[in-house]
Short mmCIF file of C-alpha atoms in Angstrom, two decimals:
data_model
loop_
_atom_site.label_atom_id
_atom_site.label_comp_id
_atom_site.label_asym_id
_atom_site.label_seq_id
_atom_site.Cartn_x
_atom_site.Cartn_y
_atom_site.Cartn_z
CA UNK C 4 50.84 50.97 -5.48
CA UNK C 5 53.43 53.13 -3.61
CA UNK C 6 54.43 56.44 -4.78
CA UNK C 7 57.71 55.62 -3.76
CA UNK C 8 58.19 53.69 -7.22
CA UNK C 9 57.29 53.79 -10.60
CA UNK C 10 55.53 49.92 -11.53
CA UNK C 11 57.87 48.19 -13.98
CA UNK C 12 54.84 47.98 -16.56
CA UNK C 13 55.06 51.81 -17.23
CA UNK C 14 58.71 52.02 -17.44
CA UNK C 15 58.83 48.87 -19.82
CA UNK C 16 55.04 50.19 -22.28
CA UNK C 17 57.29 53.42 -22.49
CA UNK C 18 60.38 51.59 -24.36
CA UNK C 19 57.74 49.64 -26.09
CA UNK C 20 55.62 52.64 -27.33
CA UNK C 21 59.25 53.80 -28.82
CA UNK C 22 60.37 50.51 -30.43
CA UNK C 23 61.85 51.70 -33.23
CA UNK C 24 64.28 54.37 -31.24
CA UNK C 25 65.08 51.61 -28.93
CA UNK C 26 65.49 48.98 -30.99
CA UNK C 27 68.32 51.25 -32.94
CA UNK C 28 69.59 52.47 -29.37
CA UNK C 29 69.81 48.76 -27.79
CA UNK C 30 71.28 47.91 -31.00
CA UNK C 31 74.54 50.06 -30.61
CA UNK C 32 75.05 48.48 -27.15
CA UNK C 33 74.43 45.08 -28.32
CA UNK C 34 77.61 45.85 -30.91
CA UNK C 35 79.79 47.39 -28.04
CA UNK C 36 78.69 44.49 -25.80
CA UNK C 37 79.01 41.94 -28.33
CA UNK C 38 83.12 43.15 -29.15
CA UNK C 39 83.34 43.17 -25.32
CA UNK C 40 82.48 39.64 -24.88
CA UNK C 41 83.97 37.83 -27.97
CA UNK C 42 87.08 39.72 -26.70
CA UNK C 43 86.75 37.83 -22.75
CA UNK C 44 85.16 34.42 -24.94
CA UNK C 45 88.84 34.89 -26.94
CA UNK C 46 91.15 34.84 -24.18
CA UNK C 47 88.94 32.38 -22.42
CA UNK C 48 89.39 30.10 -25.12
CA UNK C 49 93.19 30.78 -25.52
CA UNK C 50 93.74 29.87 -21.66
CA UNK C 51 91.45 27.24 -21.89
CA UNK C 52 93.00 25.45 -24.87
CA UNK C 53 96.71 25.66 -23.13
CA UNK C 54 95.49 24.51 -19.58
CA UNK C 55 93.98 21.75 -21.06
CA UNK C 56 97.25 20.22 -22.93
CA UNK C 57 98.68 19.86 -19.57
CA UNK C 58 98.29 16.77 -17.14
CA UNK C 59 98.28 17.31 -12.97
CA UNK C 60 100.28 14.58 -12.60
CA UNK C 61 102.43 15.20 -15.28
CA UNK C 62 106.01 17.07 -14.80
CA UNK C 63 107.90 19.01 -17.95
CA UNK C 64 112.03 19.55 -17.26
CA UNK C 65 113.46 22.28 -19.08
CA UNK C 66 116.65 24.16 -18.96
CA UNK C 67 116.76 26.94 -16.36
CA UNK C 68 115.42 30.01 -17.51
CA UNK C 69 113.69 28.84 -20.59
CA UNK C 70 110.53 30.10 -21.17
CA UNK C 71 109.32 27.98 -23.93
CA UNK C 72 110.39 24.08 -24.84
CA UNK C 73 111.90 25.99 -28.40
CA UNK C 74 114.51 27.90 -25.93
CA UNK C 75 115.23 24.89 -23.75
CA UNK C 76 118.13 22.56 -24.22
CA UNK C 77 118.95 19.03 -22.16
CA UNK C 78 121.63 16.79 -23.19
CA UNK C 79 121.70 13.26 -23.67
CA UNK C 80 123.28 12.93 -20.04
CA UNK C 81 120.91 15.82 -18.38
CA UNK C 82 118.15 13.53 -19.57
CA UNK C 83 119.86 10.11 -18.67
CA UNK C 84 119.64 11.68 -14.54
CA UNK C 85 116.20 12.69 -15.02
CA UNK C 86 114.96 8.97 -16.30
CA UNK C 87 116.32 7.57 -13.03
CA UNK C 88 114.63 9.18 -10.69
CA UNK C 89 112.65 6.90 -8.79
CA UNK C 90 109.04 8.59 -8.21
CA UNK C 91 108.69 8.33 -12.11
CA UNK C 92 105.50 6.09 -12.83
CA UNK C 93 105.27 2.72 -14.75
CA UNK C 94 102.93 1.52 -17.28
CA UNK C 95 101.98 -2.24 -17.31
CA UNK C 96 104.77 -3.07 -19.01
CA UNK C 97 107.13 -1.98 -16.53
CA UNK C 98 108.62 0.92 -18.32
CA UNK C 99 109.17 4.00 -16.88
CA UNK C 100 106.59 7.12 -18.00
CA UNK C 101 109.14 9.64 -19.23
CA UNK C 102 109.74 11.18 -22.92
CA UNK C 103 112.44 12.88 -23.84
CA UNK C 104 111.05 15.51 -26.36
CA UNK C 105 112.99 17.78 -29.20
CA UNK C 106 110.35 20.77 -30.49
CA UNK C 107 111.22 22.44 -33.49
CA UNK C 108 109.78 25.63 -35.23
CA UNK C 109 109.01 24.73 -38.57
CA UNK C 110 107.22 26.61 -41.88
CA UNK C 111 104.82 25.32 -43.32
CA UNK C 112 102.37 26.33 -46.12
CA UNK C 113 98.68 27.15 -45.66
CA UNK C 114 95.96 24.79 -47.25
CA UNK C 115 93.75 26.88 -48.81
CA UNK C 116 96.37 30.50 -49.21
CA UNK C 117 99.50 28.87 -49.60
CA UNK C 118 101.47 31.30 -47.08
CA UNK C 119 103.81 29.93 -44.76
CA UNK C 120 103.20 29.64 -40.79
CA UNK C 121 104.93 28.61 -38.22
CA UNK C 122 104.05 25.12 -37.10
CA UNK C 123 105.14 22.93 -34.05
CA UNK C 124 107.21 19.90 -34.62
CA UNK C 125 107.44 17.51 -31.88
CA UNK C 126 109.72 14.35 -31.58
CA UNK C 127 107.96 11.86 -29.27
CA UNK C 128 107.34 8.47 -29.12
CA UNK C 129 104.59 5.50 -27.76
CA UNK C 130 105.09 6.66 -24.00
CA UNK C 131 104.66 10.50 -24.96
CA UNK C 132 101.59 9.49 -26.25
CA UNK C 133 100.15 7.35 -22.95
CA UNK C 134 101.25 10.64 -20.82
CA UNK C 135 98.85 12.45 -22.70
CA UNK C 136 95.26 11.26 -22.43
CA UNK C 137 93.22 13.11 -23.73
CA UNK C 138 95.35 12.29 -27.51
CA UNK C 139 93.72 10.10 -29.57
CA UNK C 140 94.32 8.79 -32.82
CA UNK C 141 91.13 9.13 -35.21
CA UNK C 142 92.13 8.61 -38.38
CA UNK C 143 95.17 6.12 -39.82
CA UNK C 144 97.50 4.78 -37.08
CA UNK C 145 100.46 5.82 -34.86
CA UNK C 146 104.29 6.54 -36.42
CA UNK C 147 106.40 3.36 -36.36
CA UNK C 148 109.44 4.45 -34.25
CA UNK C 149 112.73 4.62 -36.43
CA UNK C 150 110.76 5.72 -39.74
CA UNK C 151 109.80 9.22 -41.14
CA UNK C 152 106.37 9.01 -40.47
CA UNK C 153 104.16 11.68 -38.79
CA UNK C 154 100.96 11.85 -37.00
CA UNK C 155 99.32 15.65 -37.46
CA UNK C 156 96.84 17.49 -35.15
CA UNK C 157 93.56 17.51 -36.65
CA UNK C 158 94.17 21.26 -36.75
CA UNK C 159 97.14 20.72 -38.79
CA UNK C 160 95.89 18.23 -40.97
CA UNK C 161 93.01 20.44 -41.69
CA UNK C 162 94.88 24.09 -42.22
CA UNK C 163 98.32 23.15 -43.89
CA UNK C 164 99.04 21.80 -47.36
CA UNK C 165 100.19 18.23 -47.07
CA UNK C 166 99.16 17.06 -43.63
CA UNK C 167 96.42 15.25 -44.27
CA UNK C 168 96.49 11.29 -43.54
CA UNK C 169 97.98 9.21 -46.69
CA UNK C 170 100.19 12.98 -47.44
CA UNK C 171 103.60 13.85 -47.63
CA UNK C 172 104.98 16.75 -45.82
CA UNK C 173 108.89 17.80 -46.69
CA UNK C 174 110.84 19.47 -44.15
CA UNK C 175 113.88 19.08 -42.53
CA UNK C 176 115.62 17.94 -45.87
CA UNK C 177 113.13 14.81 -45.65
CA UNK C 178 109.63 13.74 -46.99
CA UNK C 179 107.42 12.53 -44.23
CA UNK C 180 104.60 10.36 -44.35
CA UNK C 181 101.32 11.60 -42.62
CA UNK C 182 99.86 7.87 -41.36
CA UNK C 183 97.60 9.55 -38.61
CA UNK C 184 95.72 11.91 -37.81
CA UNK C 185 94.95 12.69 -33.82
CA UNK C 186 92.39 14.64 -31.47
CA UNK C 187 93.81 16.19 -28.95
CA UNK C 188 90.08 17.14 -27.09
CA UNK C 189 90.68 21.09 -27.92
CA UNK C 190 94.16 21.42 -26.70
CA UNK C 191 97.03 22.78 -28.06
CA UNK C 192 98.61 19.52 -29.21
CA UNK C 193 95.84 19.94 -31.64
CA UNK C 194 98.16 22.69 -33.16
CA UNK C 195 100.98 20.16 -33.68
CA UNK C 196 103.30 17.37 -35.69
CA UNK C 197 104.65 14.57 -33.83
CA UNK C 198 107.05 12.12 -35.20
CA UNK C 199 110.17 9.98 -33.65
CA UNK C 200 111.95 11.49 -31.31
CA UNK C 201 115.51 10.40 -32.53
CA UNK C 202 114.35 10.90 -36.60
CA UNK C 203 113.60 14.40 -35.43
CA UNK C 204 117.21 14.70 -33.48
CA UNK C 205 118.55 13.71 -36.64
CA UNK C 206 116.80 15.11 -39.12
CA UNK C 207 116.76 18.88 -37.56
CA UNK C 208 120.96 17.68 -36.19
CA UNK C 209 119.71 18.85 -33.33
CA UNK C 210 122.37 17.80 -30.01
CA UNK C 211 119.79 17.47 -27.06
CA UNK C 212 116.43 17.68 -26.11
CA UNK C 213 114.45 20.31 -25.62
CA UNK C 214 112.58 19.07 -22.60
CA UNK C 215 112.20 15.12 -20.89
CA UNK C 216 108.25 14.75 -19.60
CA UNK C 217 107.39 11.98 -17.14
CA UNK C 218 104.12 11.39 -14.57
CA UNK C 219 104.73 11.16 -11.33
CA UNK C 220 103.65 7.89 -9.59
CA UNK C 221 102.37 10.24 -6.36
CA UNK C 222 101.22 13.68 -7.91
CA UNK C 223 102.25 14.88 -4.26
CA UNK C 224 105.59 14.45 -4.51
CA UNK C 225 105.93 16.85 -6.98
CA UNK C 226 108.32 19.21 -4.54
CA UNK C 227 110.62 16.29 -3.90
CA UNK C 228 111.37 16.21 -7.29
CA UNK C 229 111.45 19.44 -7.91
CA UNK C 230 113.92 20.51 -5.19
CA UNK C 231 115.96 17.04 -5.93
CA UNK C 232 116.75 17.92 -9.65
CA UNK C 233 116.95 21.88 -8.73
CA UNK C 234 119.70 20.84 -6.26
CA UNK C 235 122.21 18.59 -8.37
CA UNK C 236 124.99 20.14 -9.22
CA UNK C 237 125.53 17.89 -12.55
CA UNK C 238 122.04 19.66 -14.03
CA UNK C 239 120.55 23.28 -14.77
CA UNK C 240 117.10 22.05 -15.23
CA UNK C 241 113.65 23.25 -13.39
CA UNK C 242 110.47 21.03 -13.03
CA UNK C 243 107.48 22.32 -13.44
CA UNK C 244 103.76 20.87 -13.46
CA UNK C 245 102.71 20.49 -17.15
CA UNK C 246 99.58 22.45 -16.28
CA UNK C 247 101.34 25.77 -14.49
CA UNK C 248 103.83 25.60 -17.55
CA UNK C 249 100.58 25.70 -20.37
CA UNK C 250 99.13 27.80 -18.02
CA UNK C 251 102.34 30.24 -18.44
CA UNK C 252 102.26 29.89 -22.13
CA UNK C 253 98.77 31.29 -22.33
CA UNK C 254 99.38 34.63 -19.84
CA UNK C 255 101.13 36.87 -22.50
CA UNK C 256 98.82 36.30 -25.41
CA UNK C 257 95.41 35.80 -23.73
CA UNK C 258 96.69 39.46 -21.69
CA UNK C 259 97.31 41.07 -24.49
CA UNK C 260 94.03 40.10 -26.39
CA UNK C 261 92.06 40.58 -23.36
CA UNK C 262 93.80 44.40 -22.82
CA UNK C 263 93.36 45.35 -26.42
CA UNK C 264 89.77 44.29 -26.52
CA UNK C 265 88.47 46.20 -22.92
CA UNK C 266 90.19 49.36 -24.74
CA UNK C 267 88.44 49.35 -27.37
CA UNK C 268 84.96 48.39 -26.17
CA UNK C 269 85.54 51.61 -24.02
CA UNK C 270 86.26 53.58 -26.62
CA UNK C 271 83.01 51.46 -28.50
CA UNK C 272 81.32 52.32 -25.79
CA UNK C 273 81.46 56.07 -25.39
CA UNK C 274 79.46 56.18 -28.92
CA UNK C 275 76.88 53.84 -27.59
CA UNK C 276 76.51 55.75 -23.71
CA UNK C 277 75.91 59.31 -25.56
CA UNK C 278 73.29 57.39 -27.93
CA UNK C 279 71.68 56.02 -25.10
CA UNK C 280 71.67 59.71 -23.39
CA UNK C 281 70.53 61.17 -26.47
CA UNK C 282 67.56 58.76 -26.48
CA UNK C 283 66.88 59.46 -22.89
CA UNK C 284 67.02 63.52 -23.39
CA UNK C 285 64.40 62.67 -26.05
CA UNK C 286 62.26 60.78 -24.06
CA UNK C 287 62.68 63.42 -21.19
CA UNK C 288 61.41 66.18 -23.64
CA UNK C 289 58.47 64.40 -24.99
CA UNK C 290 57.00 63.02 -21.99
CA UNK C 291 57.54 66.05 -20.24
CA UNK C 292 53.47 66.38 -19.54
CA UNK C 293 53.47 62.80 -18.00
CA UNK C 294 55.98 63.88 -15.76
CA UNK C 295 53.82 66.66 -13.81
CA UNK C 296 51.06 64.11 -14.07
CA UNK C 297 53.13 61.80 -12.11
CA UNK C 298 54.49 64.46 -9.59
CA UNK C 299 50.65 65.94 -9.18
CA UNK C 300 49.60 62.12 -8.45
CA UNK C 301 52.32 62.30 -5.41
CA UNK C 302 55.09 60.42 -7.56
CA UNK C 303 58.47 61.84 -5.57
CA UNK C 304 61.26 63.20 -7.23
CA UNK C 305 62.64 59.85 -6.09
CA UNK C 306 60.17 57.93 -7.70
CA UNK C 307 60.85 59.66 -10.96
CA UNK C 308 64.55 59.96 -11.43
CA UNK C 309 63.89 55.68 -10.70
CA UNK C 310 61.98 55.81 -13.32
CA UNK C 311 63.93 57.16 -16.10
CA UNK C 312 66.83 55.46 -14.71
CA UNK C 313 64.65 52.19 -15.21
CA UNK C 314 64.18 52.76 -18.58
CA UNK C 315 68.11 53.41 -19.17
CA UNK C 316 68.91 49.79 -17.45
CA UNK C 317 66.14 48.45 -19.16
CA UNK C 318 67.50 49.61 -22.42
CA UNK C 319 70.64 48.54 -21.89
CA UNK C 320 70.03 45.46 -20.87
CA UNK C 321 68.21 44.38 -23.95
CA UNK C 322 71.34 45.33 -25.63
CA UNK C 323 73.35 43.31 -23.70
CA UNK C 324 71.44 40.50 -23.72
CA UNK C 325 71.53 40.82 -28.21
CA UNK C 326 75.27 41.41 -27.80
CA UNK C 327 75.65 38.39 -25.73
CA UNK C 328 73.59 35.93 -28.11
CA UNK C 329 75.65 37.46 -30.99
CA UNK C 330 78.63 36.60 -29.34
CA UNK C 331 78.00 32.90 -28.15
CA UNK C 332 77.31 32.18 -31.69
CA UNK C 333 81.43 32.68 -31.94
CA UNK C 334 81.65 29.04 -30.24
CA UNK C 335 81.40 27.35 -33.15
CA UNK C 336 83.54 29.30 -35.01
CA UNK C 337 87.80 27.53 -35.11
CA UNK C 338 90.37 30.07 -35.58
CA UNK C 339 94.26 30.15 -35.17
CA UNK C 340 96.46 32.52 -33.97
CA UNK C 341 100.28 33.26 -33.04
CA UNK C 342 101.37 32.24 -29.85
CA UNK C 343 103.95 34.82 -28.64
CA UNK C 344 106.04 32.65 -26.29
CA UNK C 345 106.71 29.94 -29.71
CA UNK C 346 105.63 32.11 -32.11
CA UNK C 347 103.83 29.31 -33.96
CA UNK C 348 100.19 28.96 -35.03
CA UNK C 349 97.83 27.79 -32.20
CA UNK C 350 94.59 26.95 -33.38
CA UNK C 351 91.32 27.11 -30.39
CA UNK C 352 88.20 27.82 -30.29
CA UNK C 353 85.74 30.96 -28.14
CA UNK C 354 84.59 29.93 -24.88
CA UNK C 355 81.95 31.56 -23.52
CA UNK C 356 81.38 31.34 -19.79
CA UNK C 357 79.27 32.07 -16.90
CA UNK C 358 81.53 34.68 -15.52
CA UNK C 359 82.18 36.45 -19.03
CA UNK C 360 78.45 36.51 -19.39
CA UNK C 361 78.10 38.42 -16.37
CA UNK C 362 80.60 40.59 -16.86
CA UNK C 363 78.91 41.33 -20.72
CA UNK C 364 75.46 42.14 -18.85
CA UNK C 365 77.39 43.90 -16.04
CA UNK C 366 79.41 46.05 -18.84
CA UNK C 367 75.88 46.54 -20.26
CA UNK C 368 74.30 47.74 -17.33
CA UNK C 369 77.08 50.34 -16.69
CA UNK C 370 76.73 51.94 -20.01
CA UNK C 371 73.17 52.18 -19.22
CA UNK C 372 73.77 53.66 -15.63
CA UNK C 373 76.24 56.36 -17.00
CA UNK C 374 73.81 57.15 -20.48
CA UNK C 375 70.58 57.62 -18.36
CA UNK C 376 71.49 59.11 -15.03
CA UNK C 377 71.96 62.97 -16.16
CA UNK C 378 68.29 62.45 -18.28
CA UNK C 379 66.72 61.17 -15.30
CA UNK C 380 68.44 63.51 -13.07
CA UNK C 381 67.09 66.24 -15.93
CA UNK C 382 63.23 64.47 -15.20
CA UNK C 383 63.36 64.62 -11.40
CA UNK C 384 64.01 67.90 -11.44
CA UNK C 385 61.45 69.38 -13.29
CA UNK C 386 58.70 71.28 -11.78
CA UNK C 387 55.38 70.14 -11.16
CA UNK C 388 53.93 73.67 -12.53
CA UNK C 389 56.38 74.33 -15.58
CA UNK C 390 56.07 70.16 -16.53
CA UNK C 391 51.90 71.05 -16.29
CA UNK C 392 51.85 74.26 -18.60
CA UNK C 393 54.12 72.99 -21.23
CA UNK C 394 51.96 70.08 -21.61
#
């Protein structure tokens, strides 16, 4: 054994020998971690749900300057250039990939409260739903184009009165028929109502589109397109790969979440590094004998301010490892929030991941670093003589 170092056995029989203090001390970290990581699992989840609704070959057109397909406005002619370019893909049929899209804000009442929220409404049609893969239908059928009938997120059909399959949903001045209900694998299509693009037109008397989505037959010529509808005069339109444009849609929200929750684990956290310093000064004044045993046996100051500091990380990461079990039990848990760029519901689910676990236990550690250094500062100081005759 050197007497450079304390063995790990003594630092970890100490903590056990005072269970009970640090099973109350490890518990106010695990609280502060477990805030800390549901808030990173949140905005994970937020991001990841967005990214996902978006295809890398796929390419959204929207007016320039729009933020969000609800802002966004192409005519009937805007669109009419955009279907001819000639690096849009064909299905087996030999029609060209490209949907011209309204989306609508509309309110809707909750299933089980009956308060309105903000749902997206989204005209499409059979080719909007081959540009997007990862939709399914899994329960009732697709809309027959030319009819009031709706398909519903499973999100949707499962939060708001009237959207579940064989239902009737009235907006718009119309009652619409819910004849399927679709997966969308977690993304944010999950969150919406499709129906016929021209019923929507008409039934919202809406004059153009709010955006015209096609896949590219060669994902790289994405810039070519982009710079070739940028450049003609007869539009005001940008391109923009479906997955940076989800990807924008998630930056304010997931920011905000993600800003609000690291303030107040820090604040959390101040509570939980003086309780950890508290139980360190109390360990420092009752071992305080054991101390000048260890400095008489040759144990450096060194050896002891490792020590104590041992214990602190120790502590702390027992709490962080509680808080992060407590947290990853959040994945099963499906909430909704507001979107701020559409400012309608967006329903998702936690997502914990590698790097948020790391940064939970790192977060952990930190809080033990800062609680324990001045106690085991305190301990390495002592004197060999005055640690002796108190004992």
């Amino acid at each position: 054994m050197s007497l450079r170092t304390v063995p790990l056995s003594y630092i970890a029989r100490n903590l056990w020998v005072r269970r009970v203090t640090t099973v109350l001390t490890a518990g106010g970290m695990a609280l502060v971690v477990y805030v800390f990581a549901t808030v990173l699992m949140m905005s994970e989840g937020i991001r990841a749900t967005l990214v996902a609704t978006g295809q890398p070959d796929n390419v959204m057109v929207l007016r320039k300057g729009a933020g969000a397909e609800i802002n966004s406005g192409i005519v009937r002619e805007q669109a009419a250039v955009v279907d001819s370019l000639a690096q849009i893909a064909t299905d087996g049929q030999g029609r060209k990939l490209v949907s011209r899209e309204p989306v609508v804000l509309n309110t809707l009442p909750k299933r089980d409260s009956g308060k309105p929220s903000n749902v997206t409404v989204r005209g499409t049609s059979d080719i909007g739903l081959a540009l997007r893969p990862q939709v399914r239908i899994v329960q009732g059928r697709m809309f027959r184009p030319g009819t009031s009938e709706i398909v519903t997120g499973r999100a949707v059909a499962r939060g708001f009165a009237g959207a579940g399959l064989g239902e009737t949903m009235r907006f718009a001045g119309r009652d619409w028929l819910v004849v399927g209900v679709f997966d969308a694998s977690r993304s944010a299509f999950d969150s919406e109502v499709w129906g016929d693009s021209e019923q929507m037109i008409q039934a919202f008397r809406r004059s153009a589109f709010s955006s015209v989505v096609f896949r590219l037959a060669d994902a790289d010529s994405f810039d070519a397109v982009k710079a070739q509808l940028e450049s003609d005069p007869r539009l005001t339109l940008e391109a923009k790969r479906e997955v940076a444009f989800y990807a924008e849609q998630s930056e304010a929200l997931a920011t905000f979440i993600r800003l609000l929750g690291l303030a107040l684990s820090i604040i959390f956290s101040i509570g939980a590094v003086v309780g950890a310093m508290i139980t360190m000064f109390a360990s420092v004044a009752s071992r305080v004998g054991e101390i000048g045993t260890l400095r008489a046996l040759g144990f450096r100051r060194s050896a002891v301010l490792s020590a104590f500091l041992g214990e602190a990380l120790l502590l702390a990461l027992v709490g962080g490892i509680m808080g992060l079990g407590g947290a990853s039990l959040m994945q099963a848990v499906n909430i909704s929030t507001v979107n701020f760029q559409t400012f309608s519901e967006l329903a998702f689910q936690f997502r914990l991941t590698p790097a948020i676990a790391a940064q939970s236990l790192g977060f952990a550690l930190a809080m033990g670093l800062v609680g324990g250094f001045i106690p085991a500062w305190r301990a390495a100081r002592l004197k060999i003589v005055d640690c002796l005759r108190a004992a």
